[in-house]
Short mmCIF file of C-alpha atoms in Angstrom, two decimals:
data_model
loop_
_atom_site.label_atom_id
_atom_site.label_comp_id
_atom_site.label_asym_id
_atom_site.label_seq_id
_atom_site.Cartn_x
_atom_site.Cartn_y
_atom_site.Cartn_z
CA MET I 22 64.56 115.07 91.86
CA GLY I 23 66.92 117.64 92.16
CA ASN I 24 66.43 116.91 96.08
CA TYR I 25 67.63 113.13 95.60
CA TYR I 26 70.49 113.74 96.57
CA SER I 27 70.05 115.54 98.87
CA GLU I 28 67.42 113.34 100.52
CA LYS I 29 67.40 110.07 99.74
CA LEU I 30 71.12 109.31 98.34
CA SER I 31 73.35 111.86 101.08
CA ALA I 32 75.83 110.81 103.51
CA ASP I 33 76.47 107.30 104.47
CA ARG I 34 73.98 105.94 101.62
CA LEU I 35 76.24 107.97 99.31
CA ARG I 36 79.40 106.43 100.66
CA ARG I 37 77.57 103.19 100.00
CA CYS I 38 77.85 103.71 96.61
CA TYR I 39 81.15 103.57 95.99
CA GLU I 40 81.80 100.56 98.45
CA ILE I 41 79.79 98.64 95.78
CA ALA I 42 81.63 99.97 93.27
CA SER I 43 83.02 97.06 90.70
CA PRO I 44 86.79 96.70 89.80
CA ARG I 45 86.26 98.51 86.81
CA ILE I 46 83.96 101.40 88.02
CA GLN I 47 86.76 101.71 90.67
CA GLN I 48 89.72 102.05 87.51
CA TYR I 49 86.88 104.17 86.04
CA LEU I 50 86.77 106.69 88.97
CA ARG I 51 90.47 106.72 90.21
CA ALA I 52 90.49 107.76 86.11
CA GLU I 53 88.45 110.93 86.21
CA VAL I 54 90.66 111.74 89.77
CA ASP I 55 94.13 111.28 87.72
CA PHE I 56 92.30 113.30 85.09
CA VAL I 57 92.06 116.07 87.18
CA LEU I 58 95.58 115.89 88.95
CA GLU I 59 96.88 116.41 86.09
CA ARG I 60 95.88 119.52 85.39
CA ILE I 61 96.46 121.13 89.11
CA LYS I 62 99.16 123.07 89.91
CA PRO I 63 100.46 123.16 93.38
CA ASP I 64 99.89 127.01 94.30
CA ALA I 65 96.15 126.10 93.34
CA ILE I 66 92.86 126.90 93.98
CA VAL I 67 90.40 124.89 93.11
CA LEU I 68 86.63 124.40 93.65
CA GLU I 69 84.55 121.09 93.91
CA LEU I 70 81.57 121.37 92.13
CA GLY I 71 78.80 118.49 94.06
CA CYS I 72 81.31 117.68 96.43
CA GLY I 73 79.64 115.33 98.77
CA TYR I 74 81.26 113.70 101.42
CA GLY I 75 84.37 114.59 99.76
CA ARG I 76 86.25 111.49 98.20
CA VAL I 77 87.25 113.52 95.70
CA MET I 78 88.57 116.57 97.79
CA ALA I 79 90.76 114.24 99.67
CA ALA I 80 92.60 113.32 96.63
CA LEU I 81 92.75 117.09 95.55
CA ALA I 82 94.12 118.17 98.64
CA ARG I 83 96.83 116.18 98.21
CA LYS I 84 98.18 118.13 95.36
CA ALA I 85 96.58 122.08 95.65
CA ARG I 86 96.91 124.59 97.95
CA TRP I 87 93.31 124.66 99.16
CA VAL I 88 90.33 123.17 98.06
CA VAL I 89 86.83 123.89 98.58
CA GLY I 90 84.03 121.85 98.43
CA VAL I 91 79.90 122.94 97.89
CA ASP I 92 76.90 120.52 97.76
CA THR I 93 72.98 120.96 98.79
CA SER I 94 72.78 117.88 100.72
CA VAL I 95 74.24 119.21 104.35
CA ALA I 96 74.14 115.67 105.33
CA SER I 97 76.76 115.15 103.22
CA LEU I 98 79.46 117.18 104.14
CA MET I 99 78.32 116.57 107.66
CA CYS I 100 80.05 113.15 106.43
CA GLY I 101 82.34 114.60 105.04
CA LEU I 102 83.82 116.89 108.27
CA SER I 103 84.54 113.33 109.74
CA HIS I 104 85.88 112.11 106.01
CA LEU I 105 88.22 115.50 106.26
CA HIS I 106 89.20 115.09 109.08
CA GLY I 107 93.15 116.52 109.49
CA VAL I 108 92.69 117.04 106.32
CA ASN I 109 93.74 121.04 107.24
CA ASN I 110 93.42 123.54 103.30
CA CYS I 111 89.67 122.87 102.36
CA SER I 112 86.62 124.31 103.39
CA LEU I 113 83.01 122.98 102.62
CA PHE I 114 79.72 124.38 102.24
CA ALA I 115 76.26 124.37 101.29
CA MET I 116 75.66 126.11 98.62
CA ASN I 117 73.73 124.85 95.10
CA ALA I 118 76.45 125.17 92.02
CA ILE I 119 74.09 127.47 89.82
CA ASP I 120 74.48 130.82 93.19
CA LEU I 121 77.55 130.37 93.98
CA ALA I 122 78.20 132.61 96.45
CA PHE I 123 81.89 132.84 95.41
CA ARG I 124 83.59 136.44 93.94
CA ASP I 125 84.32 136.48 90.42
CA ARG I 126 87.62 135.26 89.14
CA THR I 127 88.33 133.14 92.06
CA PHE I 128 89.12 129.83 91.76
CA ASP I 129 92.34 128.60 89.54
CA VAL I 130 90.57 125.15 89.11
CA VAL I 131 86.69 124.46 88.61
CA VAL I 132 85.62 120.66 89.70
CA CYS I 133 82.66 118.85 88.37
CA ILE I 134 82.60 115.59 87.46
CA GLN I 135 81.35 112.23 87.93
CA ASN I 136 78.66 113.57 85.54
CA GLY I 137 77.63 116.05 88.15
CA ILE I 138 76.19 118.16 84.70
CA SER I 139 73.61 115.35 84.31
CA ALA I 140 72.87 114.48 88.00
CA PHE I 141 72.62 117.72 89.25
CA HIS I 142 68.92 118.42 87.43
CA VAL I 143 69.82 121.66 87.11
CA ASP I 144 69.96 124.22 83.81
CA GLN I 145 73.06 122.70 82.67
CA GLN I 146 74.09 126.09 80.30
CA ARG I 147 73.52 127.95 83.73
CA LEU I 148 75.85 125.85 85.44
CA ILE I 149 78.70 125.83 83.19
CA SER I 150 78.00 130.11 82.75
CA GLU I 151 78.22 129.98 86.84
CA SER I 152 81.61 127.80 86.68
CA ILE I 153 83.40 129.88 84.89
CA ARG I 154 82.27 133.25 86.13
CA ALA I 155 84.03 131.52 89.53
CA ALA I 156 87.59 130.69 87.54
CA LYS I 157 89.73 133.27 87.04
CA GLN I 158 91.16 134.05 83.50
CA GLY I 159 92.99 130.93 82.18
CA ALA I 160 91.85 129.16 84.33
CA ARG I 161 90.98 124.90 83.83
CA ILE I 162 86.88 123.84 84.30
CA LEU I 163 86.55 120.30 83.62
CA PHE I 164 83.26 118.50 84.19
CA SER I 165 82.35 114.94 83.21
CA SER I 166 80.19 112.74 82.22
CA TYR I 167 79.53 108.80 80.69
CA SER I 168 81.41 107.30 77.81
CA LYS I 169 78.66 105.42 75.67
CA ASN I 170 81.45 102.51 76.01
CA PHE I 171 80.95 102.38 79.34
CA TRP I 172 76.61 101.66 79.54
CA GLU I 173 77.33 98.17 80.14
CA GLU I 174 79.49 98.75 83.23
CA ARG I 175 77.24 102.60 84.60
CA LEU I 176 73.75 100.23 84.10
CA GLU I 177 75.31 97.50 85.96
CA TRP I 178 77.04 99.72 89.02
CA PHE I 179 72.99 101.05 89.24
CA ARG I 180 71.95 97.73 89.00
CA ARG I 181 74.19 96.87 92.16
CA GLN I 182 72.77 100.65 94.35
CA ALA I 183 69.12 99.68 93.51
CA GLU I 184 69.21 95.89 95.00
CA ALA I 185 71.04 97.73 97.56
CA GLY I 186 68.02 100.48 97.52
CA LEU I 187 70.53 102.96 97.59
CA VAL I 188 68.05 104.52 94.27
CA GLY I 189 64.85 103.68 93.24
CA GLU I 190 64.34 100.31 91.35
CA ILE I 191 65.31 100.36 87.90
CA ASP I 192 62.78 101.09 85.39
CA PHE I 193 64.11 98.32 82.74
CA ALA I 194 60.87 99.15 79.43
CA ARG I 195 62.06 102.96 79.73
CA THR I 196 65.46 102.87 79.97
CA ARG I 197 67.98 102.90 77.14
CA ALA I 198 71.61 103.88 76.02
CA GLY I 199 72.88 107.40 78.09
CA VAL I 200 69.65 107.69 79.85
CA ILE I 201 68.77 105.47 82.88
CA VAL I 202 64.66 106.04 84.53
CA CYS I 203 64.48 104.36 88.41
CA LYS I 204 60.46 104.01 89.70
CA ASP I 205 60.82 106.41 91.84
CA GLY I 206 60.69 109.22 89.95
CA PHE I 207 64.87 109.37 89.63
CA THR I 208 66.68 109.71 85.75
CA ALA I 209 70.45 109.85 85.32
CA THR I 210 71.80 110.95 81.88
CA THR I 211 74.53 111.48 80.13
CA VAL I 212 76.34 114.58 78.20
CA ASN I 213 78.16 113.80 74.84
CA LYS I 214 80.76 115.41 72.82
CA GLU I 215 78.11 117.50 70.69
CA ARG I 216 76.17 118.74 73.48
CA PHE I 217 79.71 119.01 75.60
CA HIS I 218 80.38 122.19 72.62
CA ALA I 219 77.14 123.65 71.82
CA LEU I 220 76.76 124.38 75.97
CA THR I 221 80.33 126.18 75.45
CA SER I 222 80.21 127.31 71.56
CA LYS I 223 78.52 130.26 72.41
CA LEU I 224 80.66 131.38 75.46
CA ASP I 225 84.53 133.72 75.16
CA VAL I 226 86.26 129.78 76.13
CA GLU I 227 88.23 127.22 74.40
CA THR I 228 86.75 123.81 74.78
CA THR I 229 87.93 120.77 74.06
CA VAL I 230 85.85 117.03 74.26
CA THR I 231 88.44 114.04 75.75
CA GLU I 232 87.90 110.42 76.20
CA VAL I 233 89.38 109.19 79.11
CA ASP I 234 89.44 105.22 80.25
CA GLU I 235 86.58 104.58 77.36
CA SER I 236 84.40 105.50 80.64
CA SER I 237 83.87 109.74 81.23
CA LEU I 238 83.46 112.19 79.19
CA PHE I 239 85.62 115.08 79.79
CA CYS I 240 84.65 118.30 78.71
CA GLU I 241 88.24 120.86 79.74
CA ILE I 242 87.01 124.33 79.23
CA THR I 243 89.52 127.58 79.18
CA ARG I 244 88.37 131.05 80.26
CA VAL I 245 90.26 133.27 77.89
#
């Protein structure tokens, strides 16, 4: 299901997911962006993995010197050109996050939030390693997943998306805490604290895992 966000949940359909979000989901989304913004300096060059139509990039660009967004969905990137119209310190590229076409040690901050580490459906170890490769020494690499305390809100948001026809019908018989299964084959998983530490334990990095807003679990990696 690696092409789900390119073929089914992209561009205006992806934007619609955020439009139907409840106030509590909106709070979660703002809290994630705020957490990232606190870690960006005004002269930073920032890379966002899975940028979609530029929802997060627009906020990051107000603080960073330059923001680069990559996504596998050309439709979402085209939508991003419109969404980011007038924002002059952003660039968009069609690119896979596990095979970045950037030189080593290019970025001050690398961002992959809203459970991208699971949603991309790629090798998570390779995703993290490639993110670190593209980051400068001392750079911060930020991955987020969902907190277990946010399960009910997350499931309700997914239910709204399914009822709107944006994702497949939820298979409640197979859906359980941390994992949402749709009848069209799509599966949305979660990365917990132990998994984040396991993914980074053999790398030359410092790792901190923090719960934010009782909704997100942030893995903050510093390249040493």
